[in-house]
C-alpha atoms as a printed R data frame, in Angstrom:
    type eleno elety resid chain resno       x       y       z
1   ATOM     1    CA   MET     A     1  13.536  23.060 -13.444
2   ATOM     2    CA   SER     A     2  16.332  22.297 -10.946
3   ATOM     3    CA   ASP     A     3  16.924  18.806  -9.548
4   ATOM     4    CA   HIS     A     4  15.915  20.116  -6.124
5   ATOM     5    CA   ALA     A     5  12.596  21.476  -7.357
6   ATOM     6    CA   ARG     A     6  11.620  18.618  -9.667
7   ATOM     7    CA   SER     A     7   8.832  16.474  -8.261
8   ATOM     8    CA   VAL     A     8   9.422  12.783  -7.516
9   ATOM     9    CA   VAL     A     9   5.897  12.116  -8.826
10  ATOM    10    CA   LEU     A    10   5.860  11.108 -12.490
11  ATOM    11    CA   SER     A    11   2.433  12.522 -13.250
12  ATOM    12    CA   ASP     A    12   3.524  15.957 -12.031
13  ATOM    13    CA   LEU     A    13   6.272  16.150 -14.665
14  ATOM    14    CA   THR     A    14   6.375  17.237 -18.294
15  ATOM    15    CA   TRP     A    15   7.736  14.722 -20.779
16  ATOM    16    CA   PRO     A    16  11.199  16.353 -20.949
17  ATOM    17    CA   GLU     A    17  11.318  16.332 -17.142
18  ATOM    18    CA   ALA     A    18  10.172  12.708 -17.157
19  ATOM    19    CA   LYS     A    19  12.916  11.780 -19.620
20  ATOM    20    CA   LEU     A    20  15.528  13.203 -17.258
21  ATOM    21    CA   ALA     A    21  13.890  11.579 -14.233
22  ATOM    22    CA   PHE     A    22  13.937   8.123 -15.853
23  ATOM    23    CA   ALA     A    23  17.611   8.566 -16.721
24  ATOM    24    CA   GLU     A    24  18.477   9.334 -13.091
25  ATOM    25    CA   ALA     A    25  16.057   7.036 -11.245
26  ATOM    26    CA   GLU     A    26  17.108   3.531 -10.244
27  ATOM    27    CA   VAL     A    27  13.637   2.423  -9.125
28  ATOM    28    CA   VAL     A    28  10.018   3.293  -9.872
29  ATOM    29    CA   LEU     A    29   7.583   2.916  -6.990
30  ATOM    30    CA   ILE     A    30   4.020   1.979  -7.925
31  ATOM    31    CA   PRO     A    31   1.550   2.614  -5.063
32  ATOM    32    CA   LEU     A    32  -1.276   0.083  -4.903
33  ATOM    33    CA   GLY     A    33  -4.386  -0.023  -2.775
34  ATOM    34    CA   SER     A    34  -8.132  -0.174  -3.128
35  ATOM    35    CA   ASN     A    35 -11.358   1.785  -3.245
36  ATOM    36    CA   GLU     A    36 -13.267   0.061  -0.484
37  ATOM    37    CA   GLN     A    37 -15.215   0.684   2.676
38  ATOM    38    CA   HIS     A    38 -13.285   1.539   5.823
39  ATOM    39    CA   GLY     A    39 -16.067   1.665   8.367
40  ATOM    40    CA   PRO     A    40 -18.141   4.749   9.161
41  ATOM    41    CA   GLY     A    41 -15.172   6.993   9.960
42  ATOM    42    CA   MET     A    42 -12.651   6.602   7.133
43  ATOM    43    CA   THR     A    43 -13.012   7.233   3.420
44  ATOM    44    CA   LEU     A    44 -13.138   4.702   0.618
45  ATOM    45    CA   SER     A    45  -9.763   5.962  -0.603
46  ATOM    46    CA   THR     A    46  -7.942   5.115   2.635
47  ATOM    47    CA   ASP     A    47  -5.692   2.325   1.336
48  ATOM    48    CA   ILE     A    48  -4.458   4.017  -1.817
49  ATOM    49    CA   THR     A    49  -4.110   7.418  -0.156
50  ATOM    50    CA   LEU     A    50  -1.883   6.063   2.611
51  ATOM    51    CA   ALA     A    51   0.207   3.914   0.260
52  ATOM    52    CA   THR     A    52   0.770   6.890  -2.042
53  ATOM    53    CA   ALA     A    53   1.730   9.171   0.839
54  ATOM    54    CA   VAL     A    54   4.260   6.624   2.106
55  ATOM    55    CA   ALA     A    55   5.656   6.121  -1.412
56  ATOM    56    CA   ARG     A    56   6.206   9.856  -1.808
57  ATOM    57    CA   ARG     A    57   8.017  10.098   1.529
58  ATOM    58    CA   VAL     A    58  10.262   7.207   0.545
59  ATOM    59    CA   ALA     A    59  11.039   8.661  -2.885
60  ATOM    60    CA   GLU     A    60  11.808  12.075  -1.415
61  ATOM    61    CA   GLN     A    61  14.515  10.516   0.749
62  ATOM    62    CA   LEU     A    62  16.004   8.675  -2.210
63  ATOM    63    CA   ARG     A    63  15.758  11.409  -4.839
64  ATOM    64    CA   PRO     A    64  16.785  11.372  -7.637
65  ATOM    65    CA   ARG     A    65  17.212   7.575  -7.432
66  ATOM    66    CA   ALA     A    66  13.473   6.965  -6.990
67  ATOM    67    CA   MET     A    67  10.297   8.199  -8.600
68  ATOM    68    CA   VAL     A    68   6.618   7.486  -7.943
69  ATOM    69    CA   ALA     A    69   4.381   6.265 -10.758
70  ATOM    70    CA   PRO     A    70   0.655   7.037 -10.866
71  ATOM    71    CA   SER     A    71  -1.215   5.037  -8.247
72  ATOM    72    CA   LEU     A    72  -3.432   2.105  -9.158
73  ATOM    73    CA   PRO     A    73  -6.466   3.001  -7.019
74  ATOM    74    CA   PHE     A    74  -8.512  -0.174  -7.451
75  ATOM    75    CA   GLY     A    75  -7.631  -3.545  -6.000
76  ATOM    76    CA   LEU     A    76  -9.081  -6.926  -5.098
77  ATOM    77    CA   SER     A    77 -11.937  -6.164  -2.713
78  ATOM    78    CA   PRO     A    78 -14.755  -8.671  -3.382
79  ATOM    79    CA   HIS     A    79 -15.050  -9.329   0.359
80  ATOM    80    CA   HIS     A    80 -16.110  -5.679   0.915
81  ATOM    81    CA   MET     A    81 -18.742  -5.455  -1.834
82  ATOM    82    CA   ARG     A    82 -21.727  -5.574   0.540
83  ATOM    83    CA   PHE     A    83 -20.686  -2.112   1.746
84  ATOM    84    CA   PRO     A    84 -21.704   0.709  -0.648
85  ATOM    85    CA   GLY     A    85 -18.985   2.456  -2.633
86  ATOM    86    CA   THR     A    86 -16.532  -0.417  -2.825
87  ATOM    87    CA   ILE     A    87 -15.114  -1.104  -6.300
88  ATOM    88    CA   THR     A    88 -13.268  -4.339  -7.002
89  ATOM    89    CA   LEU     A    89 -11.292  -5.653  -9.953
90  ATOM    90    CA   GLN     A    90 -11.036  -9.215 -11.133
91  ATOM    91    CA   PRO     A    91  -7.584 -10.704 -10.447
92  ATOM    92    CA   ALA     A    92  -6.899 -10.982 -14.187
93  ATOM    93    CA   THR     A    93  -7.803  -7.314 -14.704
94  ATOM    94    CA   PHE     A    94  -5.636  -6.149 -11.825
95  ATOM    95    CA   SER     A    95  -2.717  -8.208 -13.076
96  ATOM    96    CA   ALA     A    96  -3.104  -7.086 -16.687
97  ATOM    97    CA   VAL     A    97  -3.258  -3.377 -15.837
98  ATOM    98    CA   LEU     A    98  -0.268  -3.519 -13.490
99  ATOM    99    CA   LEU     A    99   1.838  -5.472 -15.979
100 ATOM   100    CA   ASP     A   100   0.912  -3.018 -18.742
101 ATOM   101    CA   MET     A   101   1.994  -0.155 -16.492
102 ATOM   102    CA   MET     A   102   5.373  -1.780 -15.929
103 ATOM   103    CA   ARG     A   103   5.817  -2.567 -19.632
104 ATOM   104    CA   SER     A   104   5.129   1.076 -20.488
105 ATOM   105    CA   LEU     A   105   7.444   2.420 -17.804
106 ATOM   106    CA   LYS     A   106  10.249   0.064 -18.788
107 ATOM   107    CA   GLN     A   107   9.995   1.332 -22.375
108 ATOM   108    CA   HIS     A   108  10.671   4.834 -21.023
109 ATOM   109    CA   GLY     A   109  13.722   3.692 -19.095
110 ATOM   110    CA   ALA     A   110  12.536   2.261 -15.764
111 ATOM   111    CA   LYS     A   111  15.284   0.003 -14.386
112 ATOM   112    CA   ARG     A   112  13.532  -1.564 -11.376
113 ATOM   113    CA   PHE     A   113  10.061  -1.645  -9.840
114 ATOM   114    CA   PHE     A   114   8.841  -1.638  -6.261
115 ATOM   115    CA   LEU     A   115   5.153  -2.434  -5.857
116 ATOM   116    CA   LEU     A   116   4.216  -0.659  -2.619
117 ATOM   117    CA   ASN     A   117   0.928  -2.057  -1.419
118 ATOM   118    CA   GLY     A   118  -1.599  -0.606   1.015
119 ATOM   119    CA   HIS     A   119  -4.320  -3.288   0.844
120 ATOM   120    CA   GLY     A   120  -4.007  -6.766   2.312
121 ATOM   121    CA   GLY     A   121  -6.295  -8.279  -0.304
122 ATOM   122    CA   ASN     A   122  -3.762  -7.466  -3.031
123 ATOM   123    CA   GLN     A   123  -0.674  -9.015  -1.502
124 ATOM   124    CA   ALA     A   124  -1.012 -12.642  -2.595
125 ATOM   125    CA   ILE     A   125  -1.433 -11.775  -6.267
126 ATOM   126    CA   LEU     A   126   1.302  -9.141  -6.086
127 ATOM   127    CA   SER     A   127   3.825 -11.843  -5.227
128 ATOM   128    CA   VAL     A   128   2.780 -13.693  -8.390
129 ATOM   129    CA   ILE     A   129   2.838 -10.515 -10.506
130 ATOM   130    CA   ALA     A   130   6.278  -9.529  -9.217
131 ATOM   131    CA   THR     A   131   7.680 -12.905 -10.250
132 ATOM   132    CA   GLN     A   132   5.988 -12.742 -13.660
133 ATOM   133    CA   ALA     A   133   7.262  -9.217 -14.293
134 ATOM   134    CA   ARG     A   134  10.781 -10.187 -13.204
135 ATOM   135    CA   MET     A   135  10.842 -13.055 -15.693
136 ATOM   136    CA   GLU     A   136   9.102 -11.237 -18.545
137 ATOM   137    CA   LEU     A   137  10.679  -7.777 -18.309
138 ATOM   138    CA   GLY     A   138  14.115  -8.848 -17.138
139 ATOM   139    CA   VAL     A   139  14.359  -6.192 -14.424
140 ATOM   140    CA   PRO     A   140  14.378  -6.517 -10.627
141 ATOM   141    CA   VAL     A   141  10.876  -6.338  -9.103
142 ATOM   142    CA   ALA     A   142   9.931  -6.402  -5.410
143 ATOM   143    CA   THR     A   143   6.736  -5.895  -3.453
144 ATOM   144    CA   ALA     A   144   5.671  -5.267   0.140
145 ATOM   145    CA   ILE     A   145   2.697  -4.085   2.114
146 ATOM   146    CA   TYR     A   146   4.065  -0.966   3.775
147 ATOM   147    CA   LEU     A   147   2.693  -1.742   7.261
148 ATOM   148    CA   ALA     A   148   4.871  -4.860   7.385
149 ATOM   149    CA   ALA     A   149   7.894  -2.556   7.587
150 ATOM   150    CA   ALA     A   150   6.731  -1.461  11.049
151 ATOM   151    CA   SER     A   151   5.170  -4.726  12.249
152 ATOM   152    CA   ASP     A   152   7.223  -4.935  15.443
153 ATOM   153    CA   LEU     A   153   6.194  -1.426  16.484
154 ATOM   154    CA   LEU     A   154   2.560  -2.162  15.667
155 ATOM   155    CA   THR     A   155   2.560  -5.345  17.732
156 ATOM   156    CA   ARG     A   156   4.117  -3.570  20.732
157 ATOM   157    CA   ARG     A   157   1.773  -0.606  20.527
158 ATOM   158    CA   PHE     A   158  -1.501  -2.217  19.418
159 ATOM   159    CA   GLY     A   159  -1.058  -5.926  20.043
160 ATOM   160    CA   ARG     A   160  -1.301  -6.734  16.329
161 ATOM   161    CA   SER     A   161   0.311  -5.751  13.084
162 ATOM   162    CA   TYR     A   162  -2.780  -5.531  10.879
163 ATOM   163    CA   ALA     A   163  -6.525  -4.989  11.064
164 ATOM   164    CA   HIS     A   164  -8.969  -2.875   9.055
165 ATOM   165    CA   ALA     A   165  -9.918   0.770   9.627
166 ATOM   166    CA   CYS     A   166  -8.589   0.332  13.135
167 ATOM   167    CA   GLU     A   167  -6.326   2.349  15.451
168 ATOM   168    CA   ILE     A   168  -3.415   1.709  13.076
169 ATOM   169    CA   GLU     A   169  -4.914   3.058   9.855
170 ATOM   170    CA   ALA     A   170  -6.741   5.867  11.643
171 ATOM   171    CA   SER     A   171  -3.501   6.963  13.342
172 ATOM   172    CA   LEU     A   172  -1.698   6.973  10.001
173 ATOM   173    CA   GLY     A   173  -4.536   8.934   8.471
174 ATOM   174    CA   LEU     A   174  -4.424  11.591  11.180
175 ATOM   175    CA   ALA     A   175  -0.673  11.929  10.678
176 ATOM   176    CA   ILE     A   176  -0.167  11.866   6.908
177 ATOM   177    CA   ALA     A   177  -3.606  12.229   5.273
178 ATOM   178    CA   PRO     A   178  -6.064  13.796   7.736
179 ATOM   179    CA   HIS     A   179  -8.712  14.365   5.049
180 ATOM   180    CA   ILE     A   180  -9.485  10.605   4.976
181 ATOM   181    CA   VAL     A   181 -10.535  10.526   8.655
182 ATOM   182    CA   ARG     A   182 -13.974  11.599   9.874
183 ATOM   183    CA   GLU     A   183 -13.090  11.888  13.533
184 ATOM   184    CA   GLY     A   184 -16.668  12.463  14.691
185 ATOM   185    CA   ALA     A   185 -17.845   9.301  12.940
186 ATOM   186    CA   LEU     A   186 -15.119   6.934  14.128
187 ATOM   187    CA   ALA     A   187 -16.641   3.962  15.910
188 ATOM   188    CA   MET     A   188 -15.459   0.794  17.578
189 ATOM   189    CA   GLY     A   189 -15.670  -2.178  15.243
190 ATOM   190    CA   GLU     A   190 -18.787  -4.253  15.724
191 ATOM   191    CA   GLU     A   191 -16.902  -7.503  15.351
192 ATOM   192    CA   LEU     A   192 -18.620 -10.855  15.060
193 ATOM   193    CA   PRO     A   193 -17.330 -14.097  16.587
194 ATOM   194    CA   PRO     A   194 -15.070 -16.020  14.179
195 ATOM   195    CA   ARG     A   195 -16.883 -18.762  12.295
196 ATOM   196    CA   TYR     A   196 -13.932 -21.100  12.641
197 ATOM   197    CA   ARG     A   197 -11.000 -21.344  15.000
198 ATOM   198    CA   HIS     A   198  -7.490 -20.461  13.784
199 ATOM   199    CA   THR     A   199  -8.661 -18.302  10.885
200 ATOM   200    CA   ALA     A   200  -7.084 -15.132   9.481
201 ATOM   201    CA   LEU     A   201  -8.980 -12.050   8.374
202 ATOM   202    CA   ALA     A   202 -10.566 -11.957   4.937
203 ATOM   203    CA   GLY     A   203  -8.228 -10.461   2.390
204 ATOM   204    CA   GLY     A   204  -5.167 -10.497   4.621
205 ATOM   205    CA   GLY     A   205  -4.103 -10.120   8.193
206 ATOM   206    CA   ALA     A   206  -3.301 -12.846  10.671
207 ATOM   207    CA   PRO     A   207  -4.327 -12.588  14.335
208 ATOM   208    CA   ALA     A   208  -1.932 -14.299  16.724
209 ATOM   209    CA   GLY     A   209  -2.114 -18.057  16.233
210 ATOM   210    CA   ALA     A   210  -4.141 -17.911  13.022
211 ATOM   211    CA   PHE     A   211  -2.944 -20.197  10.262
212 ATOM   212    CA   VAL     A   212  -6.020 -20.807   8.071
213 ATOM   213    CA   ASP     A   213  -7.230 -18.482   5.299
214 ATOM   214    CA   ALA     A   214 -10.944 -19.238   5.085
215 ATOM   215    CA   ALA     A   215 -12.637 -17.063   2.465
216 ATOM   216    CA   ALA     A   216 -15.259 -14.784   4.005
217 ATOM   217    CA   SER     A   217 -17.065 -11.547   3.268
218 ATOM   218    CA   PHE     A   218 -16.393  -8.654   5.592
219 ATOM   219    CA   GLU     A   219 -19.982  -8.464   6.802
220 ATOM   220    CA   GLU     A   220 -19.360 -11.921   8.273
221 ATOM   221    CA   ILE     A   221 -16.537 -10.412  10.314
222 ATOM   222    CA   THR     A   222 -17.849  -6.993  11.369
223 ATOM   223    CA   VAL     A   223 -21.264  -5.346  11.221
224 ATOM   224    CA   ASN     A   224 -20.054  -1.776  10.651
225 ATOM   225    CA   GLY     A   225 -17.109  -2.557   8.400
226 ATOM   226    CA   ASN     A   226 -14.153  -1.971  10.710
227 ATOM   227    CA   ILE     A   227 -12.131  -3.886  13.270
228 ATOM   228    CA   GLY     A   228 -10.571  -2.571  16.453
229 ATOM   229    CA   ASP     A   229 -11.267   0.865  17.890
230 ATOM   230    CA   PRO     A   230 -10.110   3.747  15.663
231 ATOM   231    CA   ARG     A   231 -11.314   6.227  18.304
232 ATOM   232    CA   LEU     A   232  -8.035   5.452  20.090
233 ATOM   233    CA   ALA     A   233  -5.974   6.690  17.153
234 ATOM   234    CA   THR     A   234  -3.474   9.501  17.652
235 ATOM   235    CA   ARG     A   235  -1.447  11.583  15.275
236 ATOM   236    CA   GLU     A   236   1.678  10.816  17.314
237 ATOM   237    CA   ASP     A   237   1.242   7.074  16.804
238 ATOM   238    CA   GLY     A   238   0.694   7.649  13.099
239 ATOM   239    CA   GLU     A   239   3.864   9.697  12.738
240 ATOM   240    CA   ALA     A   240   5.873   7.015  14.556
241 ATOM   241    CA   ILE     A   241   4.471   4.265  12.313
242 ATOM   242    CA   ALA     A   242   5.090   6.257   9.151
243 ATOM   243    CA   ALA     A   243   8.609   7.239  10.180
244 ATOM   244    CA   LEU     A   244   9.666   3.665  10.925
245 ATOM   245    CA   ALA     A   245   8.035   2.246   7.789
246 ATOM   246    CA   VAL     A   246   9.687   4.878   5.601
247 ATOM   247    CA   GLU     A   247  13.068   4.371   7.276
248 ATOM   248    CA   ARG     A   248  13.026   0.620   6.659
249 ATOM   249    CA   LEU     A   249  11.665   0.881   3.136
250 ATOM   250    CA   VAL     A   250  14.444   3.354   2.320
251 ATOM   251    CA   GLU     A   251  16.981   0.909   3.754
252 ATOM   252    CA   PHE     A   252  15.679  -1.883   1.534
253 ATOM   253    CA   LEU     A   253  15.553   0.303  -1.564
254 ATOM   254    CA   ASP     A   254  19.026   1.626  -0.881
255 ATOM   255    CA   ASP     A   255  20.254  -1.963  -1.252
256 ATOM   256    CA   PHE     A   256  17.840  -2.753  -4.087
257 ATOM   257    CA   THR     A   257  18.995   0.231  -6.158
258 ATOM   258    CA   THR     A   258  22.711  -0.341  -5.748
259 ATOM   259    CA   THR     A   259  22.681  -3.821  -7.276
260 ATOM   260    CA   HIS     A   260  23.108  -4.073 -11.021
261 ATOM   261    CA   PRO     A   261  20.107  -5.397 -12.989
262 ATOM   262    CA   ASP     A   262  20.804  -8.658 -14.783
């Protein structure tokens, strides 16, 4: 198989192809997300599907310096468990599986890891895991939630940089993974008044002025499981968000992959 034709996705390769890919790649991207409710109009796989799609676009621009590992589809979603279909891991389980993935991939030649996250509820523990992996494995490790790469655009366009199953995620879905959007079922979030002033969303996200993370279940925040109004989503907005996020992630990884591991 030629370099041009070889997939950037590890699981699509044979072992001889994987051996060559590890030799050439400077970073392995691991997409992370969740299997959790996203309101009545988006599928349970929304977070991991979008993170994986972004990871593939990034790796394509960096080939052969980047490859995409199999996605970890389950995350930390206890605050969504009142909505049917959600699956959550314990923090220790999530950490153990992700560290085992990185140990395995390093044994095959992985030189660096980028943990590309699509679920706000994962981000706090990912910072801890990245530090642990850096110390234990002796290779550079970084992590980011991909939407943060386009936060300025999101704030200008939507007035915020994060919500849940809102105009942002629905726009991305229409643009890069239309099968996760049920356009006829999209509904405005039935949001409840905040229980406390100055509080952020459960599992991640910080409305303007919020500085307190008060643990809450999502049914205490919204009746139908989503926030914002995904009916306003457009494919054009989604393409703009994806393009900017990919551009900036590529810029970071271009720097990250040209430094020499310790």
